[in-house]
Tab-separated table of C-alpha atoms and ligand atoms in Angstrom:
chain	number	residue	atom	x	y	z
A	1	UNK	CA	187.764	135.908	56.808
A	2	UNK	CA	185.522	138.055	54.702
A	3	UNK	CA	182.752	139.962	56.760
A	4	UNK	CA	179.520	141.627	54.828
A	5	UNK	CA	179.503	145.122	54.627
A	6	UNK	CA	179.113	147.583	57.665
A	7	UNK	CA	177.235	149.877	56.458
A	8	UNK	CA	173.978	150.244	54.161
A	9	UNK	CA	174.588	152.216	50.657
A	10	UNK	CA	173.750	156.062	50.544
A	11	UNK	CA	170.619	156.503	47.677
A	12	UNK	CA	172.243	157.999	45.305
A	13	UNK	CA	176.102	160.058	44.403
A	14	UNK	CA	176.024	163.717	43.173
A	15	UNK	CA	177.679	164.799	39.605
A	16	UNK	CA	180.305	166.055	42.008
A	17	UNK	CA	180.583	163.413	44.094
A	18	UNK	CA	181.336	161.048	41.035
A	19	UNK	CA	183.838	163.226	39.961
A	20	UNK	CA	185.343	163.507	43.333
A	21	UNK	CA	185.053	159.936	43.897
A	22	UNK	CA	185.831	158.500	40.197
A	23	UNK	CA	189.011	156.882	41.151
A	24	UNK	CA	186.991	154.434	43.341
A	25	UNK	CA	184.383	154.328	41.224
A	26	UNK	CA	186.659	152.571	38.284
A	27	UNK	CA	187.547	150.087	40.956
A	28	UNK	CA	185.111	147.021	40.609
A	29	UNK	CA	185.124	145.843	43.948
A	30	UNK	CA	184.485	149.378	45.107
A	31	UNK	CA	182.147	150.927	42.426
A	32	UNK	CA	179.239	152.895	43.314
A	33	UNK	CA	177.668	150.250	45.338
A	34	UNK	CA	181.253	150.971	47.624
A	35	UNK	CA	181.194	154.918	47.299
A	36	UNK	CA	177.646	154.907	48.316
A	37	UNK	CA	178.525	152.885	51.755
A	38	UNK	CA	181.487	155.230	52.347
A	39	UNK	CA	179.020	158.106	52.003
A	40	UNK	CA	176.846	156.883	54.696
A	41	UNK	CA	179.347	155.598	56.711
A	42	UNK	CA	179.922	157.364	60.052
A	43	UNK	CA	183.617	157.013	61.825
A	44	UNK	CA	184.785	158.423	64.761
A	45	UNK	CA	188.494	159.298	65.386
A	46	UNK	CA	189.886	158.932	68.877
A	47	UNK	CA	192.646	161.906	68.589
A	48	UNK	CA	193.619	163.959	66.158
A	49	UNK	CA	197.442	163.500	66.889
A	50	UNK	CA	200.333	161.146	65.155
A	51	UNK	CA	198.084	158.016	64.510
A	52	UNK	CA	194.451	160.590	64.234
A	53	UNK	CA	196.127	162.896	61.549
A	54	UNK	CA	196.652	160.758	58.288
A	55	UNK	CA	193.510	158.500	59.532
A	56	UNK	CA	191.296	161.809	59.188
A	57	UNK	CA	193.411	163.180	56.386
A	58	UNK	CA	192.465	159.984	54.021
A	59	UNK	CA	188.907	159.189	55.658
A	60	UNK	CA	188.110	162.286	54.887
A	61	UNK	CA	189.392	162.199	51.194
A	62	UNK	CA	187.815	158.841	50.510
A	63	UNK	CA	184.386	160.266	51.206
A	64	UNK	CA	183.685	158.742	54.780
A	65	UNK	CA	180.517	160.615	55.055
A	66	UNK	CA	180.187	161.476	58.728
A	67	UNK	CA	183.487	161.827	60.551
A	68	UNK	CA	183.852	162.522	64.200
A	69	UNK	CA	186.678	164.224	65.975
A	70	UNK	CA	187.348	163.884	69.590
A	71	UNK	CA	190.106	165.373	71.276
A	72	UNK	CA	190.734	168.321	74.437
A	73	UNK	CA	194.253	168.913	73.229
A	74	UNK	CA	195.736	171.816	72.216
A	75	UNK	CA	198.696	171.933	68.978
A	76	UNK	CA	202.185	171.733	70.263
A	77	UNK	CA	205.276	172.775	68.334
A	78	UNK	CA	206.571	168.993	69.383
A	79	UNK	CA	203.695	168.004	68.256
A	80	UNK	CA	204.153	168.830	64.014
A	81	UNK	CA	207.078	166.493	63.609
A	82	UNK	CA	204.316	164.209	62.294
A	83	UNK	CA	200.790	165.260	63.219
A	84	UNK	CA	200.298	166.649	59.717
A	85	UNK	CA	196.879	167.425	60.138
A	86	UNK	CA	197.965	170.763	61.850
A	87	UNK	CA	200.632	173.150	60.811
A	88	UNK	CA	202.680	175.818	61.677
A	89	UNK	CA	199.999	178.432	62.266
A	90	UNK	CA	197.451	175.938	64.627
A	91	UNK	CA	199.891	176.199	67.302
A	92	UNK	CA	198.242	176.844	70.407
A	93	UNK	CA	194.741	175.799	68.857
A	94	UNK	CA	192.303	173.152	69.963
A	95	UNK	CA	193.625	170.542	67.905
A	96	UNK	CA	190.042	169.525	67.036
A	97	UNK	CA	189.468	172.540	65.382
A	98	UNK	CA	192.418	172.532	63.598
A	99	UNK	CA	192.027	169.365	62.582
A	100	UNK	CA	188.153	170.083	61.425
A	101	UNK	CA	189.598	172.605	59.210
A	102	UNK	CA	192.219	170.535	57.659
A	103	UNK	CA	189.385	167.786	56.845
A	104	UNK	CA	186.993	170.899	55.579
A	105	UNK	CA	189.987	171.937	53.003
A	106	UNK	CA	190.328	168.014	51.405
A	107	UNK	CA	186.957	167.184	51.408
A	108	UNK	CA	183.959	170.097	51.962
A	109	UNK	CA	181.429	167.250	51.365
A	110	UNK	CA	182.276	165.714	54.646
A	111	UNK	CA	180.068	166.497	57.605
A	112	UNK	CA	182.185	166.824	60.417
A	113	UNK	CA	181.361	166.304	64.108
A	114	UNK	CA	183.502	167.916	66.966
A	115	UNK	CA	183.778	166.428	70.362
A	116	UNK	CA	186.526	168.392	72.803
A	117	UNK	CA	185.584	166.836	76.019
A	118	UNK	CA	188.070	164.552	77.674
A	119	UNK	CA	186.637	160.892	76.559
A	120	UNK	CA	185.929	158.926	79.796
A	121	UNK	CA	183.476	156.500	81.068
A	122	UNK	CA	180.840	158.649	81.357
A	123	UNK	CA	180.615	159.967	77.951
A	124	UNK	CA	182.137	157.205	75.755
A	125	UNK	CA	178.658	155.006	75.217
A	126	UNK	CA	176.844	157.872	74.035
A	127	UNK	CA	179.626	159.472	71.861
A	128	UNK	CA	180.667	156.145	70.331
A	129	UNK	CA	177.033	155.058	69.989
A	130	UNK	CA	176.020	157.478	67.309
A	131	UNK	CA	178.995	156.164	65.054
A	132	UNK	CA	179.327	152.611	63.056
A	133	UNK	CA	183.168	152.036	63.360
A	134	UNK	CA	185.503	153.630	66.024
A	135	UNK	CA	189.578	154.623	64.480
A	136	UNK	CA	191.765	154.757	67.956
A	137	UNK	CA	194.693	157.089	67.241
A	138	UNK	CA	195.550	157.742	71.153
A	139	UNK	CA	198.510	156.663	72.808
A	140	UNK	CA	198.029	155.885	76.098
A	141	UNK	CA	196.625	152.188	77.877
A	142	UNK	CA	193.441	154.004	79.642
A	143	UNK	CA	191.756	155.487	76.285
A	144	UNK	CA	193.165	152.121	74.211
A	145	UNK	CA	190.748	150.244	77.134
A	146	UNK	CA	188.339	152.104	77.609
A	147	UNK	CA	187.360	152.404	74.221
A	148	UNK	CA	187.921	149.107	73.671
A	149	UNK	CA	185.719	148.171	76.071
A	150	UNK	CA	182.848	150.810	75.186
A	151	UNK	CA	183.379	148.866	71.787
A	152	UNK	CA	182.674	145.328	73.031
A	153	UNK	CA	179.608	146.246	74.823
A	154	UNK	CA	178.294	148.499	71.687
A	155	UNK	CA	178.698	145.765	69.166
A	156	UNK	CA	181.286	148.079	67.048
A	157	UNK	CA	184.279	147.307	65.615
A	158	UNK	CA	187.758	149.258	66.816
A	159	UNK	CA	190.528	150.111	64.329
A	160	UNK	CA	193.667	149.817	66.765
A	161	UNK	CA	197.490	151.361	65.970
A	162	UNK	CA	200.182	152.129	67.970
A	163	UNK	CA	203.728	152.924	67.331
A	164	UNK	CA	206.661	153.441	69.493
A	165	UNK	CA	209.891	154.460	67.457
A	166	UNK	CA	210.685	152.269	64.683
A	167	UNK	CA	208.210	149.856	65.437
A	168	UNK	CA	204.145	149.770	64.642
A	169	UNK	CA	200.888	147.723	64.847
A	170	UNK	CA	197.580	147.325	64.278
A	171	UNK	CA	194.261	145.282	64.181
A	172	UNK	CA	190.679	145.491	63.756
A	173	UNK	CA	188.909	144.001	67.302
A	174	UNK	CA	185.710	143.024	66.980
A	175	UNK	CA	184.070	140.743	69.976
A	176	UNK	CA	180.927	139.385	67.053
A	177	UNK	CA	183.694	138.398	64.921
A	178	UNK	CA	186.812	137.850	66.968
A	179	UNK	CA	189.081	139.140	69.912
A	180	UNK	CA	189.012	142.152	71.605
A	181	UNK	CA	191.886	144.084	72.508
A	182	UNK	CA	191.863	142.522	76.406
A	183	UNK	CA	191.661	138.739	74.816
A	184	UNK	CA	195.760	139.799	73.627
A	185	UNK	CA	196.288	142.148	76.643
A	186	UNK	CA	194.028	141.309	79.690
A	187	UNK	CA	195.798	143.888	82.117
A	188	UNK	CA	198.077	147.192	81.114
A	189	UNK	CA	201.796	147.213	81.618
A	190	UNK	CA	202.901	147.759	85.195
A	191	UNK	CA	202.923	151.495	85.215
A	192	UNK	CA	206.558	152.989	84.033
A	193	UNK	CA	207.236	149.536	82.184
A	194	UNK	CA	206.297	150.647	78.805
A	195	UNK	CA	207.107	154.491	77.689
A	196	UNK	CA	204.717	156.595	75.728
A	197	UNK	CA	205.639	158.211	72.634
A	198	UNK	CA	207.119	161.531	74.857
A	199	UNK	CA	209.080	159.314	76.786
A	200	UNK	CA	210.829	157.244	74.249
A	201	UNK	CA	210.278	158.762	71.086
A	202	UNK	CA	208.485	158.179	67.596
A	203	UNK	CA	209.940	157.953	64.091
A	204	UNK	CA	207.138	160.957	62.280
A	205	UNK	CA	206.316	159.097	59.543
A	206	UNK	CA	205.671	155.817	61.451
A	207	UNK	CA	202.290	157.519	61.855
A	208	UNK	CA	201.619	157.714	57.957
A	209	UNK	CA	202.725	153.890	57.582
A	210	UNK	CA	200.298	152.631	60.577
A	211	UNK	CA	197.602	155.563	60.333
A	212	UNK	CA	197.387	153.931	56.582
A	213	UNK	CA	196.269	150.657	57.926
A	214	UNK	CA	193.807	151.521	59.834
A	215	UNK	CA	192.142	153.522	57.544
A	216	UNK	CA	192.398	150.792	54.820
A	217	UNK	CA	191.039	148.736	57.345
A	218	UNK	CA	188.299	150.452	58.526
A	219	UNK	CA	187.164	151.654	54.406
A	220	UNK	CA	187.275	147.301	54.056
A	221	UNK	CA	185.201	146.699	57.176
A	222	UNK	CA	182.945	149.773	56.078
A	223	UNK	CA	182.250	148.519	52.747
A	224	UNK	CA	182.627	145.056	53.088
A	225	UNK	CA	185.264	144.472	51.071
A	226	UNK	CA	188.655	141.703	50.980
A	227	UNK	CA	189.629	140.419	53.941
A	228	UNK	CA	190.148	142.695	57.139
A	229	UNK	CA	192.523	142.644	60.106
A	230	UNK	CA	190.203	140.636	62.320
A	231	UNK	CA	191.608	137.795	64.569
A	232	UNK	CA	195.209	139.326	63.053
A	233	UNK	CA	197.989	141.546	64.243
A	234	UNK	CA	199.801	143.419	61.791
A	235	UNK	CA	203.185	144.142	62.893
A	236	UNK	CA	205.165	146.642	61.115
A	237	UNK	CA	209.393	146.983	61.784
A	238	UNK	CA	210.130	150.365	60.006
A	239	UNK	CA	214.164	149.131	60.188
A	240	UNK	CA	214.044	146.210	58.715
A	241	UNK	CA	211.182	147.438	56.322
A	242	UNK	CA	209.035	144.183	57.201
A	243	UNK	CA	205.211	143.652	57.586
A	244	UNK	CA	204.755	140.326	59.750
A	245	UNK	CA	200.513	139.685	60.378
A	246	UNK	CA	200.203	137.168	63.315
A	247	UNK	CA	196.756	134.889	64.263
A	248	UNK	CA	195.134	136.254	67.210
A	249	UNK	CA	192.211	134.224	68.567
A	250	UNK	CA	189.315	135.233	70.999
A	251	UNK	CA	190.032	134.348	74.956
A	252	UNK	CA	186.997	132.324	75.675
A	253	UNK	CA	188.034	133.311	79.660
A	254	UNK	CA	188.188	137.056	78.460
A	255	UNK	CA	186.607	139.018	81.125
A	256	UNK	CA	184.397	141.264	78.868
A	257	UNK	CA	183.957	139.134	75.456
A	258	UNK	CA	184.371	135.528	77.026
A	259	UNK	CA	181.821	132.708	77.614
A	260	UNK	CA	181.313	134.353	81.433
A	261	UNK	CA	181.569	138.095	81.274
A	262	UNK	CA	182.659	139.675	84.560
A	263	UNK	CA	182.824	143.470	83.159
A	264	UNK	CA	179.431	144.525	81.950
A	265	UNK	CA	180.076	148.314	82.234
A	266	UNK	CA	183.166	150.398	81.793
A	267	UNK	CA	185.335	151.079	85.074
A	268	UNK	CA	187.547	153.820	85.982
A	269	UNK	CA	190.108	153.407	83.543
A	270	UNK	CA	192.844	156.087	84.876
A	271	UNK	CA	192.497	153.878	88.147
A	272	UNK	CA	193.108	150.788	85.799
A	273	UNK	CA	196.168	151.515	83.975
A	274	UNK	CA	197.650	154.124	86.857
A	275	UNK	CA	200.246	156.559	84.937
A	276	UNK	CA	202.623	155.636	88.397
A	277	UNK	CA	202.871	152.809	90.476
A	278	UNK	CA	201.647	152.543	94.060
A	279	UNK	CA	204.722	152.046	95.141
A	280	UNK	CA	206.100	154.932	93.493
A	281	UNK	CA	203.551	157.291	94.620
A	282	UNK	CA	203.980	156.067	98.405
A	283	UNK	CA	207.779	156.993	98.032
A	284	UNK	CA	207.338	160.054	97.029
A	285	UNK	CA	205.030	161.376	99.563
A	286	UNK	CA	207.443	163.500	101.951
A	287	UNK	CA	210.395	162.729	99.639
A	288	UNK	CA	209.455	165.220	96.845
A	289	UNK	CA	210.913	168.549	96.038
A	290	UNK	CA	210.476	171.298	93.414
A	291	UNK	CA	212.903	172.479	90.821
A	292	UNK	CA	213.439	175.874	92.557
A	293	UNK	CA	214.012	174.096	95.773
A	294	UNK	CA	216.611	172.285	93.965
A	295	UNK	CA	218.264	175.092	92.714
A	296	UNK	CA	218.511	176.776	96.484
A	297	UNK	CA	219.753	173.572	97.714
A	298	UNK	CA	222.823	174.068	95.166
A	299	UNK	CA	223.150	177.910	95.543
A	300	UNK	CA	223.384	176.746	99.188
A	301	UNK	CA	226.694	174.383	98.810
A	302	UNK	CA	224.867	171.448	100.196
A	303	UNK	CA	226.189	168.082	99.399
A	304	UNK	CA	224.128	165.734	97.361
A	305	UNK	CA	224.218	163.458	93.905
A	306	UNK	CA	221.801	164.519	91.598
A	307	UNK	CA	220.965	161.750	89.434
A	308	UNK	CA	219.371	162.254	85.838
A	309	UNK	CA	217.518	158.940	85.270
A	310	UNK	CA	216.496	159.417	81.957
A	311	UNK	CA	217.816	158.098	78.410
A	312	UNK	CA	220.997	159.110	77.150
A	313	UNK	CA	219.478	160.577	73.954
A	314	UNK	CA	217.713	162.570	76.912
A	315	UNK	CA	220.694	163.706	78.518
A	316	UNK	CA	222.173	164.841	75.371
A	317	UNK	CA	219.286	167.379	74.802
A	318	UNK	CA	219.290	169.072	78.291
A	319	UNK	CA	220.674	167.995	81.761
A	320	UNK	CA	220.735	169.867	85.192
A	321	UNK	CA	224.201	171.182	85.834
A	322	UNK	CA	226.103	168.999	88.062
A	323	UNK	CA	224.254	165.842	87.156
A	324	UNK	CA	225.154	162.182	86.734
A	325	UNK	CA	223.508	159.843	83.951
A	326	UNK	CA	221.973	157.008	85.495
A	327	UNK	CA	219.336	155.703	83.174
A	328	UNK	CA	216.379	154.088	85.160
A	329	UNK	CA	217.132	150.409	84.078
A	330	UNK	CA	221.054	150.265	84.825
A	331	UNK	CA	219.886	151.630	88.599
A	332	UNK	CA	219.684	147.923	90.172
A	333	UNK	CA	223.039	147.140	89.019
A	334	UNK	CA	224.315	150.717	90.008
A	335	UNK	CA	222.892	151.000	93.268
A	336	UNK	CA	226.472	149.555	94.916
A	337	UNK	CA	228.472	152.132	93.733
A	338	UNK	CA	225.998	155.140	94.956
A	339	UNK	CA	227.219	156.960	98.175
A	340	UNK	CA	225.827	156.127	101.551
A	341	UNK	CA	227.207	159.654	103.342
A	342	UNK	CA	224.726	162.180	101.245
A	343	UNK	CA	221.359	162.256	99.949
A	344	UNK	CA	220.700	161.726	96.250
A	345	UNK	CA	218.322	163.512	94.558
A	346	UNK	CA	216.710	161.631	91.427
A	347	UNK	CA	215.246	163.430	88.413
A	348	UNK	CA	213.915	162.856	84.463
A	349	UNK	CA	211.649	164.468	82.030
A	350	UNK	CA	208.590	165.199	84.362
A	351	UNK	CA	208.715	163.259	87.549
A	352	UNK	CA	206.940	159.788	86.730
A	353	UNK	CA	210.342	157.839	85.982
A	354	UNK	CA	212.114	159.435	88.806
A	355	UNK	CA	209.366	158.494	91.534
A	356	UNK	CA	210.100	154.966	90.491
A	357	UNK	CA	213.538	155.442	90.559
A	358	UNK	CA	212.696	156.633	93.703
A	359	UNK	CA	211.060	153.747	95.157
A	360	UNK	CA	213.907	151.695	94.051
A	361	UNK	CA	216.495	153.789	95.892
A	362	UNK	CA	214.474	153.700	99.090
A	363	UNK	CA	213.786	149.776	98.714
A	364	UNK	CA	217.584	149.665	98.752
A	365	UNK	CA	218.176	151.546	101.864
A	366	UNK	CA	218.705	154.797	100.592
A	367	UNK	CA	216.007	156.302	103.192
A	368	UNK	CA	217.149	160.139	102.760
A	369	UNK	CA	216.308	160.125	98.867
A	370	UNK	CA	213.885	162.580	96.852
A	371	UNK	CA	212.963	163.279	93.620
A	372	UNK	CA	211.837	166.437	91.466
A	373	UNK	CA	208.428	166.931	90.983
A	374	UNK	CA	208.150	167.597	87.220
A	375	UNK	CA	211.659	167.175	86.341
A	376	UNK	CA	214.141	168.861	83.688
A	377	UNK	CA	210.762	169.798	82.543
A	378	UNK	CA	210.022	171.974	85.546
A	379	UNK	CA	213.551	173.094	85.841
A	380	UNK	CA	213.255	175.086	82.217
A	381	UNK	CA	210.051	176.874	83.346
A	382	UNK	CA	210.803	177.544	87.031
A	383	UNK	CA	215.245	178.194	86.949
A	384	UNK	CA	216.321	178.182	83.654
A	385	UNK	CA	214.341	179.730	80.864
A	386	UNK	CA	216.913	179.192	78.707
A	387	UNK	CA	216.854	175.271	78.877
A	388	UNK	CA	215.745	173.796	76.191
A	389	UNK	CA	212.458	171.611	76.099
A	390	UNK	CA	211.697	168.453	74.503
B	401	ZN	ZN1	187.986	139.812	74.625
């Protein structure tokens, strides 16, 4: 399906913007009449992290004319293993600054707008409404909704990624033209299903190979040109080196873009897609202690199993002396051999997995369990300094 172009043509291109720009220029389909639209074209970029970084990086080069940042992040050293946008000497910095500067170095000509509020439902219609085209380069199912839904009821199309180790997607939703992201997903993953890119890892240059798509994407939709990713799925397997693009069609029972609407204004999304079950958190009230009570407990001599529940690649990193591996899925089929005659205290990374883990122990009878409230991540900062973090 070919779609007419976004956005209207700027008047006119400076000497130095047709030298900048002469490599597009050259190309027919693009020409000035393409250039021009790019220069009036206003995108907004929902994070300037993995997926964010090359999608500003080569927006900015093409000559997107307006291009929004949001993000209330700071740089993180884990955090440069692919978010080239920032480097060595941004740790520590608002990452939307850093990443303004970055976008100021490639292309001066670009006028750059900085939002470092915490995108919610009470800000997202009026940020999103002063752009054409929204780029989503978060990573978590609350933004990926909410903006989706801030989209639907705008009229705008939303460039979607995401990547999760080896593997990527992408598409362009767009309710005037085709689905919307809830027609493929109507409701997030039960909460600790699905692990985010801390929890399970991300191949760095994944990024580059999805972050790519979405900005070729959004410069077709933009300019009107070939045929863009709408009513598709573009599914990318880095290991096997294969692109695979799959039909997607509109839900005509899709509770914001269907025939009979039943969401006409955006909800609490953190509520939505809940970070930890209910379940989970009802376990862990009363059955939750801190990484320094931990530590007394074992300076102590008491008699307990300490559990890691997280991944072996995990456990290979950093582990609490006198731990056992149990990763969180091979619990059901583990839960025979655990002892009866001491309490078992559960741990991972920062205290989500575990308070499932949690839930599950206590399901099974195991009535005297806890769990550590933020982990082996808490254990580096509150017992062992020398721990490493990941
Ligand atoms: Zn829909």
């Amino acid at each position: 399906m070919s779609l007419p172009p976004l956005v209207a043509p700027a008047e006119s291109l400076t000497p130095q913007e047709i030298r900048r720009y002469s490599r597009h220029l050259i190309i027919p389909d693009v020409a000035m009449d393409g250039q021009k639209r790019l220069k009036n074209a206003k995108v907004l970029c929902v994070g300037a992290g993995g997926l964010g970084s090359p999608a500003l990086m080569y927006l900015a080069a093409a000559g997107v004319g307006t291009l929004g940042i949001i993000d209330f992040d700071v740089v993180d050293e884990s955090n440069l293993q692919r978010q080239v946008i920032h480097g060595q000497s941004d740790v520590g910095r608002p990452k939307a600054e850093s990443a303004r500067d970055s976008v100021r170095e490639i292309n001066p000509l670009v006028n750059v707008v900085l939002h470092t509020e915490r995108l919610d439902s009470s800000n997202a219609t009026e940020i999103f409404a002063a752009y054409d085209l929204i780029v989503d380069g978060t990573d978590n199912f609350a933004t990926r909704y909410l903006v989706n839904d801030a989209c639907v009821l705008l009229g705008k199309p939303y460039v979607w990624g995401s990547i999760y180790r080896f593997d990527g997607q992408a598409s362009v939703f767009w309710a005037e033209h085709g689905p919307c992201y809830r027609c493929l997903y109507p409701e997030p993953p039960p909460p600790g299903m699905v692990p985010s890119c801390a929890e399970g890892g991300v191949l760095g240059v994944l990024c580059a190979s999805i972050g790519s798509i979405q900005v070729t994407e959004a410069i077709k939709v933009l300019t009107g040109v070939g045929d863009p990713l709408v009513g598709r799925l573009m599914i990318y397997d880095a290991l096997e080196m294969t692109y695979r693009a799959v039909k997607v069609r509109k839900d005509p029972e899709c509770p914001l873009c269907g025939k009979n609407p039943t969401i006409t204004e955006l909800i609490d999304y953190e509520a939505f897609c809940g970070a930890v079950s209910d379940e989970a958190t009802s376990a862990a009230v009363g059955s939750t202690i801190t990484a320094t009570e931990l530590k007394a407990m074992q300076d102590r001599g008491e008699d307990f199993l300490l559990v890691d529940v997280r991944e072996p690649a995990e456990w290979e990193i950093v582990r609490i002396p006198g731990a056992v591996l149990i990763p969180k899925g091979d619990l059901p089929s583990k839960l025979a051999e655990l002892p009866q005659n001491k309490p078992i205290v559960a741990y991972c990374k920062t205290g989500i997995r575990s308070a499932e883990a949690l839930a599950l122990l206590k399901n099974a009878g195991f009535k005297d369990a806890v769990h550590v409230q933020g982990g082996v991540s808490a254990w580096a900062t509150q017992v062992d300094q020398t721990a490493p973090v990941y």
